[in-house]
mmCIF file of C-alpha atoms and ligand atoms in Angstrom:
data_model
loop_
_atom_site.group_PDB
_atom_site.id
_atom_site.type_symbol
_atom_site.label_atom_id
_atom_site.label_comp_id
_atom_site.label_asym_id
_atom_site.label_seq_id
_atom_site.Cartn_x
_atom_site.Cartn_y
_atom_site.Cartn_z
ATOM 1 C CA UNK X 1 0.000 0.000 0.000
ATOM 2 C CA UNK X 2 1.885 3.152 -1.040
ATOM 3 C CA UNK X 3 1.693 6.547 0.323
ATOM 4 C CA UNK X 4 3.803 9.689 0.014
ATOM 5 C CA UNK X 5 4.725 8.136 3.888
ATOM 6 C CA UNK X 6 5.434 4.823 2.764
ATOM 7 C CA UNK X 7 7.723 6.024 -0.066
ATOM 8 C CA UNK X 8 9.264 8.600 2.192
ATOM 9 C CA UNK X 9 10.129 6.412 5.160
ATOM 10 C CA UNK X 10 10.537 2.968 2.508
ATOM 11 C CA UNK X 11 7.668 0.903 4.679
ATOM 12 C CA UNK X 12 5.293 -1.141 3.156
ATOM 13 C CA UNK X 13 2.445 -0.122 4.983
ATOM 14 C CA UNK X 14 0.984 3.274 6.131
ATOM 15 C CA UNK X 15 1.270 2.247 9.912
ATOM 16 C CA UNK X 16 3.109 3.766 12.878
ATOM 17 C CA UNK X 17 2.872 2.641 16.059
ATOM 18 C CA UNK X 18 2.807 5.036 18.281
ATOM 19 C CA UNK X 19 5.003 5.974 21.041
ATOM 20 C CA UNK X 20 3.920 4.979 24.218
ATOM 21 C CA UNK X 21 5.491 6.402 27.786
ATOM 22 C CA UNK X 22 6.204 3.391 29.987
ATOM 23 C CA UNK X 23 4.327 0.809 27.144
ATOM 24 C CA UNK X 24 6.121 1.229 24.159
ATOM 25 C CA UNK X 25 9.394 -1.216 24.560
ATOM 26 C CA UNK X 26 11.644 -3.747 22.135
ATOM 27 C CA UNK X 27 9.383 -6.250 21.379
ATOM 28 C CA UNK X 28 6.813 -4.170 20.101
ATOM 29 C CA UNK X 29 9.105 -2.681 17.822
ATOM 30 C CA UNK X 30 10.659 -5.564 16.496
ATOM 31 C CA UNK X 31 7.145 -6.624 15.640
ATOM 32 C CA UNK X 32 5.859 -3.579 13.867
ATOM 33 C CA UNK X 33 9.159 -4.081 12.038
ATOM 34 C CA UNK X 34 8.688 -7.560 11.072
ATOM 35 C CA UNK X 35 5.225 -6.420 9.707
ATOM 36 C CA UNK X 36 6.040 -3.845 7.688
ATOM 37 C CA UNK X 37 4.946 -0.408 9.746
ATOM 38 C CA UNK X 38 6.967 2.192 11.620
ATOM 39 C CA UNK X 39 7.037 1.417 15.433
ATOM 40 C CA UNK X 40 8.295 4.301 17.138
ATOM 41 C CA UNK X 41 9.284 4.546 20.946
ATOM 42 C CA UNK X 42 9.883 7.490 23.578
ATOM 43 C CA UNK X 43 13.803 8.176 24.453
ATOM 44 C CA UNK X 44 12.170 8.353 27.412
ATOM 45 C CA UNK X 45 11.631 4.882 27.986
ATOM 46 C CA UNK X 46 15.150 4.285 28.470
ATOM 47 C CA UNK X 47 16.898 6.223 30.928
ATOM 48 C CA UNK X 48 19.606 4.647 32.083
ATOM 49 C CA UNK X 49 23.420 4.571 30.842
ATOM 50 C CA UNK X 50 24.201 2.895 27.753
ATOM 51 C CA UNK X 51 20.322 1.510 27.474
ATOM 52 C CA UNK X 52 18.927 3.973 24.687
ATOM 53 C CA UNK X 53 21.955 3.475 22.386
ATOM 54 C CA UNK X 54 22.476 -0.350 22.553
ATOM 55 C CA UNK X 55 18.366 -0.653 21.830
ATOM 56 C CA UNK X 56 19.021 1.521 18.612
ATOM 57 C CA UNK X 57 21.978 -0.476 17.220
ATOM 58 C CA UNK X 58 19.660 -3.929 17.640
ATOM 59 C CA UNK X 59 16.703 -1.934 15.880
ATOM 60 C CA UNK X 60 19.392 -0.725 12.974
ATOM 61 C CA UNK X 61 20.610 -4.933 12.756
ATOM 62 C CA UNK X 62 16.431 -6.344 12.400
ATOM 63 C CA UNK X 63 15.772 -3.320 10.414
ATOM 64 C CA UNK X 64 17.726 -4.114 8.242
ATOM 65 C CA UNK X 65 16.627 -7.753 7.963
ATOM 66 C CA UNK X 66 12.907 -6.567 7.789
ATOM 67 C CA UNK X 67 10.371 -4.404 5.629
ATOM 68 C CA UNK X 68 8.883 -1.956 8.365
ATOM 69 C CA UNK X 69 11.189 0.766 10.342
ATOM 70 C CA UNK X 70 11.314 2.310 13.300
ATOM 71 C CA UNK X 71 11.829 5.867 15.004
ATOM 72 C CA UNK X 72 11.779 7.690 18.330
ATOM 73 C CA UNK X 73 9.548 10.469 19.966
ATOM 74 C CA UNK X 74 11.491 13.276 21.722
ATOM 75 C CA UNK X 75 9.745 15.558 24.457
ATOM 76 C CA UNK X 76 11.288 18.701 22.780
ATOM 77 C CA UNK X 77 10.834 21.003 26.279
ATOM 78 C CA UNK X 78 13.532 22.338 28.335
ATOM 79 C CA UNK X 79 11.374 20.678 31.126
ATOM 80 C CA UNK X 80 12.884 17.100 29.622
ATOM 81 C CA UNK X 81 16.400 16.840 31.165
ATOM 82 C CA UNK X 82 17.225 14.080 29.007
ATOM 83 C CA UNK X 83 16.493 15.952 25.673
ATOM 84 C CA UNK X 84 20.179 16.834 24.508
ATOM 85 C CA UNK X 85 22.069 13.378 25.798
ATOM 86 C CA UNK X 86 18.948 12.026 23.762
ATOM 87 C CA UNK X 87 18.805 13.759 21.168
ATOM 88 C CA UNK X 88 22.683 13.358 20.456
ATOM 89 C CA UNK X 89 22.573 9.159 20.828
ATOM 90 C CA UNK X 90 20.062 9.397 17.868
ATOM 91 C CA UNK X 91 21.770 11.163 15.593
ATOM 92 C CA UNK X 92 24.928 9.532 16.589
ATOM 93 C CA UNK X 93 23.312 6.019 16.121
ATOM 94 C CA UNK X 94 21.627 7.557 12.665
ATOM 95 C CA UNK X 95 18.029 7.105 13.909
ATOM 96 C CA UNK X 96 15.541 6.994 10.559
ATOM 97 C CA UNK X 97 12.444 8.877 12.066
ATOM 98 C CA UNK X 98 11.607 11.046 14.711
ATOM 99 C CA UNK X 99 8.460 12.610 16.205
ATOM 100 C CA UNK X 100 8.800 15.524 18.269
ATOM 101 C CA UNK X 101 5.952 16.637 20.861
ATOM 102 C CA UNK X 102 5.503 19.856 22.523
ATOM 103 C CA UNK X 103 8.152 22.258 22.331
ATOM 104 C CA UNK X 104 9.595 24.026 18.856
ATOM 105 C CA UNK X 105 11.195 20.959 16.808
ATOM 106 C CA UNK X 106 14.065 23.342 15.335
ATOM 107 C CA UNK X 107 17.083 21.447 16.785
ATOM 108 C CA UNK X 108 15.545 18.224 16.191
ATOM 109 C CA UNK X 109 15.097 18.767 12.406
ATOM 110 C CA UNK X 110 17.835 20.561 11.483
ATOM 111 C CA UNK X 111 19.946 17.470 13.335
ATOM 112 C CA UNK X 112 17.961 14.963 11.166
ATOM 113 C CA UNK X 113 18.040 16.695 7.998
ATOM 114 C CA UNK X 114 22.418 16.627 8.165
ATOM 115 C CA UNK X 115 21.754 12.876 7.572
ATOM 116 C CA UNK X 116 18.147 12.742 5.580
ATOM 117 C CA UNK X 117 16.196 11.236 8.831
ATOM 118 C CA UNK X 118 12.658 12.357 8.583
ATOM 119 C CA UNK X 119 11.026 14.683 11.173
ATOM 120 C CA UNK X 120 7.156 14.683 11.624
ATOM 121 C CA UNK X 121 5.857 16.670 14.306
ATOM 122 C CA UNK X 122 2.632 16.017 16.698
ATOM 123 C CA UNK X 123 0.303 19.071 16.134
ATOM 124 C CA UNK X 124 -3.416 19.463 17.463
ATOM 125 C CA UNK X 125 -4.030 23.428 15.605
ATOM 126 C CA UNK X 126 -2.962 25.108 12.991
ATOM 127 C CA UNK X 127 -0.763 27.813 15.059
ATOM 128 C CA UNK X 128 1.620 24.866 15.782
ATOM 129 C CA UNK X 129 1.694 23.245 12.048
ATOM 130 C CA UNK X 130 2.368 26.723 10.728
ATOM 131 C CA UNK X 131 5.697 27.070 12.981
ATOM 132 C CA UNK X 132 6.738 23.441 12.403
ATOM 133 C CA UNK X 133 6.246 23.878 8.712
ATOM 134 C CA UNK X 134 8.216 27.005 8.757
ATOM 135 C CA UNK X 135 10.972 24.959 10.733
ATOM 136 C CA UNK X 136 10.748 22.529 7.413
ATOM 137 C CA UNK X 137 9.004 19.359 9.248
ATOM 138 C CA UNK X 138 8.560 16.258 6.716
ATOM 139 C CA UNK X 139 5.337 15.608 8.051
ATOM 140 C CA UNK X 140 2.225 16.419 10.270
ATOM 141 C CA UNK X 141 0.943 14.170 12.969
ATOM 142 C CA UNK X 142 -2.736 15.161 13.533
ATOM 143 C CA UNK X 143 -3.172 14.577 16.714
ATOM 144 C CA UNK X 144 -7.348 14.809 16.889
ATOM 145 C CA UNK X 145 -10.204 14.088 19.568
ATOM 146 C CA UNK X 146 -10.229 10.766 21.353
ATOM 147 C CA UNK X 147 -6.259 10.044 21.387
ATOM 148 C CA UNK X 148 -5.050 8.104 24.083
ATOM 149 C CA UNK X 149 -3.275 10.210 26.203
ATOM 150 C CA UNK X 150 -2.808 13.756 25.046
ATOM 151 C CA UNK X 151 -5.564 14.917 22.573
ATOM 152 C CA UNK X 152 -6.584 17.443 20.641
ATOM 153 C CA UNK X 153 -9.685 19.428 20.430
ATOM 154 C CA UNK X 154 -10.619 18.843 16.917
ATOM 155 C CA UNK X 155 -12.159 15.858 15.486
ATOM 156 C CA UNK X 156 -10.071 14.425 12.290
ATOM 157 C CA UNK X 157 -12.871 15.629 10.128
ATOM 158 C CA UNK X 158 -11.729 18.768 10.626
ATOM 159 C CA UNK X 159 -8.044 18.607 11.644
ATOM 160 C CA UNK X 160 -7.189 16.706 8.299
ATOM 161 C CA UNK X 161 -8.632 18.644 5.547
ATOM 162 C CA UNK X 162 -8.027 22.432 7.158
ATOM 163 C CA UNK X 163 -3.906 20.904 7.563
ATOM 164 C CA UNK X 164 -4.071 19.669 3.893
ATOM 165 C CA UNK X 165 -6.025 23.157 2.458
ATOM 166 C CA UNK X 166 -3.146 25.100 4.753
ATOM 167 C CA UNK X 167 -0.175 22.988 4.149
ATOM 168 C CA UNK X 168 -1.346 20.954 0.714
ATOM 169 C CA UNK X 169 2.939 19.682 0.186
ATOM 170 C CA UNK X 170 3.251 18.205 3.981
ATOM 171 C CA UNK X 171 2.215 14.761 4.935
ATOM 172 C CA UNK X 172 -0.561 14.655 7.565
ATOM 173 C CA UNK X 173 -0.597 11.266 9.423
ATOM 174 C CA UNK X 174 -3.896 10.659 11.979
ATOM 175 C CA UNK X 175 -3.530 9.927 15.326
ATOM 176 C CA UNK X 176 -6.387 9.231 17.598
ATOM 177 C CA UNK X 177 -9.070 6.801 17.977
ATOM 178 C CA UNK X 178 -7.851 4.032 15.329
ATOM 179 C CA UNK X 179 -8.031 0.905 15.555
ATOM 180 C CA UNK X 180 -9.542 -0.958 12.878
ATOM 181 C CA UNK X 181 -8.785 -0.952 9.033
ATOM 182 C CA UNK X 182 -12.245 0.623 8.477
ATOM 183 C CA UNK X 183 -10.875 3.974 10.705
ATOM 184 C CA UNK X 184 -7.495 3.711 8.105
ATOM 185 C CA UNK X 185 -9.401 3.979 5.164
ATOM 186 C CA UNK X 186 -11.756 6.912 6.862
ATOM 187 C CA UNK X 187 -8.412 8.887 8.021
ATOM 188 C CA UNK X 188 -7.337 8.024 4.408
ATOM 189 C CA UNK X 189 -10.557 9.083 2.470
ATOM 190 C CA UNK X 190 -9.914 12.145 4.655
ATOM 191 C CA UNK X 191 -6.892 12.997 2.763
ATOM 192 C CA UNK X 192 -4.239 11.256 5.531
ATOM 193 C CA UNK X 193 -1.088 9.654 4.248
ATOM 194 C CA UNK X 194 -1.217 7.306 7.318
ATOM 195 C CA UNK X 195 -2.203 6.383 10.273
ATOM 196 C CA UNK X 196 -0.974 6.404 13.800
ATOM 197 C CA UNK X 197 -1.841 4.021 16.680
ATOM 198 C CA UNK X 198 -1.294 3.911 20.140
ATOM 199 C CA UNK X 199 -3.825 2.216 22.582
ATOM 200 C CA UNK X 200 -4.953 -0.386 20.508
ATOM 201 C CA UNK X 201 -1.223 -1.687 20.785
ATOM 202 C CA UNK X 202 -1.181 -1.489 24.682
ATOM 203 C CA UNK X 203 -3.540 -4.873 24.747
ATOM 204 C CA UNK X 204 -0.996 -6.546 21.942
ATOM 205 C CA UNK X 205 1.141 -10.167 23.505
ATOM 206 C CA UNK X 206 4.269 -8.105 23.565
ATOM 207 C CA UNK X 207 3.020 -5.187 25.513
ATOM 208 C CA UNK X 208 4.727 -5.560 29.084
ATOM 209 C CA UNK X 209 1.703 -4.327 31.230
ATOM 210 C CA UNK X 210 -0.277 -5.897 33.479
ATOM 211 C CA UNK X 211 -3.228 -8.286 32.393
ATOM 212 C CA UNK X 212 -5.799 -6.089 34.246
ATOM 213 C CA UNK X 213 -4.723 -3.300 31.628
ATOM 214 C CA UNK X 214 -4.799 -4.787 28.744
ATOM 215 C CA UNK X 215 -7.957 -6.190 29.567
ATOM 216 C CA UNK X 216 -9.629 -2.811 30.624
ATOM 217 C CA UNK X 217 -8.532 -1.497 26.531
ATOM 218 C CA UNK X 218 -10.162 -4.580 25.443
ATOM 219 C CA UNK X 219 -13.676 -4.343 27.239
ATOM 220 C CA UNK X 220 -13.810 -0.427 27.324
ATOM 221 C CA UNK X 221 -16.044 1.376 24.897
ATOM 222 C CA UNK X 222 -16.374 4.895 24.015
ATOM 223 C CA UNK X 223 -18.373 5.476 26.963
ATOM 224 C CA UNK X 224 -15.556 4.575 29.361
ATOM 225 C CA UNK X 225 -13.403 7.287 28.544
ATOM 226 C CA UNK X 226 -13.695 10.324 30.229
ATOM 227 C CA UNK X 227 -10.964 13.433 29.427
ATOM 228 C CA UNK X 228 -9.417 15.450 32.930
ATOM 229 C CA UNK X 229 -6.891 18.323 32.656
ATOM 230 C CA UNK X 230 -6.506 17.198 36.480
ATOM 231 C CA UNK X 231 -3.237 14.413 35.466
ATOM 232 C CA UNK X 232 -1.049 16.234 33.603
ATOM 233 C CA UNK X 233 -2.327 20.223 33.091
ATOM 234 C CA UNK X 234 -3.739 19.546 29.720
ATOM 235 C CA UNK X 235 -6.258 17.579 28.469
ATOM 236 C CA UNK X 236 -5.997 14.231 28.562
ATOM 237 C CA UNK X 237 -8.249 10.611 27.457
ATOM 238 C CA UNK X 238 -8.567 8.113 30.081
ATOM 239 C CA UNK X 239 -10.253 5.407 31.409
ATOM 240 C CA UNK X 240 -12.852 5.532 33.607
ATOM 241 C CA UNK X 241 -12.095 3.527 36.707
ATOM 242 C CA UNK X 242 -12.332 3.894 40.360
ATOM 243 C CA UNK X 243 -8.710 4.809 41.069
ATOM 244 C CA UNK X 244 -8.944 7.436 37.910
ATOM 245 C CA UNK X 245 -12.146 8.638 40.105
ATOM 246 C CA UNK X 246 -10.241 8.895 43.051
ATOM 247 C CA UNK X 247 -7.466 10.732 41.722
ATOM 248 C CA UNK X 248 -8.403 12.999 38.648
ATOM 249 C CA UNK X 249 -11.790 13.534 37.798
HETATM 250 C C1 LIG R 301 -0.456 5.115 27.344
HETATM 251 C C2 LIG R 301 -0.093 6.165 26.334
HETATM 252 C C3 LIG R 301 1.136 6.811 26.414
HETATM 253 C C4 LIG R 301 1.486 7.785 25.471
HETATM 254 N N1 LIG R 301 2.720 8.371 25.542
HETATM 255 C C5 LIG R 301 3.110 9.263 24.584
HETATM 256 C C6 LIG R 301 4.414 9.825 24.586
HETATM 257 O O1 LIG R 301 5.260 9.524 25.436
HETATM 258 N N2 LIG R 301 4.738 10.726 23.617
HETATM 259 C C7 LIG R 301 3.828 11.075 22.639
HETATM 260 O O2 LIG R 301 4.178 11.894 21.772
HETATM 261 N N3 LIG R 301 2.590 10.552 22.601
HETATM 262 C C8 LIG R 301 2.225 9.650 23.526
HETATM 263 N N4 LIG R 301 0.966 9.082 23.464
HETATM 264 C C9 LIG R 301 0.099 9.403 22.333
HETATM 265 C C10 LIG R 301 0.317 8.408 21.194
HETATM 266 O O3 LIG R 301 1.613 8.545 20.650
HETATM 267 C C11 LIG R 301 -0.735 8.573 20.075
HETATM 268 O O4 LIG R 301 -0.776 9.914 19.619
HETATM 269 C C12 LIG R 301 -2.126 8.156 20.548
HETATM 270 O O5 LIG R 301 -2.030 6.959 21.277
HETATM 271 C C13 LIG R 301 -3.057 7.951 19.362
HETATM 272 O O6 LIG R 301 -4.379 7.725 19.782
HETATM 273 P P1 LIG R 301 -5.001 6.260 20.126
HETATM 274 O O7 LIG R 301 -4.401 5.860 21.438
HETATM 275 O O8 LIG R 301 -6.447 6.554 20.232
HETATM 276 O O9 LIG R 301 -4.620 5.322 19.032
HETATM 277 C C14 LIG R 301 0.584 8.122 24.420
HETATM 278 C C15 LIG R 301 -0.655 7.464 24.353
HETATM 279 C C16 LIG R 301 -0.985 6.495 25.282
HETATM 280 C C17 LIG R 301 -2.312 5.791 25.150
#
């Protein structure tokens, strides 16, 4: 299945997996490499000594033996003290993709352009897009109402088209409530180049949470997910269960 993505990033399908903090981890990668899609990770994940850049050499080796890719997400804030020792391992170690989230992307891209990496950047308005565009991102990643985590305040059929009438030459991937082929070929119809997909992949055998979680994704539905600015300042897509009620709604 190609896609200006695809054929930018050399994947064979449209698909990244989406960084996770404290889910995303090794074997999930090496599957969405063995598959074909883009698994990407946060730096953040691995914190201590030597641990980021060892994981990124073994990616490089089964990358290499493999049709999908793989990438990292970088908290581009002053507020992440990790950012620079981070964001030097993966250009060091040549990393292929990146997603940046928050902050301005500036270093980030202009690091991964010296060696033809691609940089697409997690945006929820237009305000944002227009600066990352102007900082020569390779790609959009729409981040729209229901995400896991972190959303935005737009639904996709909005977000998608007003990015593609603003910025018709950049890439916009959707991220946020996917999970089924039908919801590809909707973000797709919508004028996407791909998909993202996070909490679907937090239920997934390699996924190294606890049963209970993975079972709450499975028999949640829409009308177990409430949003509270009350966890991290902004607002944020959750599921509804008694310690969430406790703590942050
Ligand atoms: C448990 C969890 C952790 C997340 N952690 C991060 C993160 O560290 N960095 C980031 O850019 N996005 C993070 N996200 C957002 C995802 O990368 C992605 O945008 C989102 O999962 C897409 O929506 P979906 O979960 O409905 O598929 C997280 C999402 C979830 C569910």
């Amino acid at each position: 299945m190609k896609t200006n993505f695809t054929e930018q990033t050399g994947i064979a399908y449209p698909i990244i997996m989406a960084p996770m903090f404290l889910v995303s981890n090794e074997a999930m990668m090496q599957s969405a490499i063995r598959t074909g899609i883009m698994g990407v990770f946060p730096t953040l994940n691995y914190r201590k000594e030597g641990e980021l850049d060892a994981l990124i050499k073994r990616l490089h080796q089964f990358k290499s033996e493999n049709q999908g890719s793989f990438g990292v997400n970088l908290i581009v804030q002053k507020t992440n003290p990790l950012y620079n020792r981070h964001l030097k391992i993966c250009v060091e170690n040549k990393v292929p993709f990146y997603i940046t989230s928050l902050g301005s992307p500036r270093e980030v891209i202009e690091a991964a352009h010296s060696y033809s990496a691609k940089v697409y950047c997690d945006v929820t308005n237009i305000g944002h897009a227009e600066k990352c565009a102007k900082l020569g991102c390779d790609g959009f990643i729409a981040v729209g109402q229901g995400a896991g985590g972190h959303a935005g305040p737009y639904a996709q059929t909005v977000l998608i088209p007003t990015l593609r009438k603003h910025f018709p030459s950049i890439p916009v991937i959707a991220a946020g409530g996917i999970a089924t082929g039908d919801g590809i070929a909707a973000m797709i119809a919508l004028g996407a180049t791909g998909v993202s997909i996070g909490t679907r992949y937090i239920a997934s055998t390699e996924a190294e949470v606890s049963d209970e979680y993975k079972n709450s994704i499975l028999n949640s539905g829409m009308d177990n997910i409430v949003m509270t600015e009350r966890l991290s300042g902004t607002p944020c897509n959750i599921i509804n269960t008694p310690y969430a009620k406790k703590n942050w709604l």
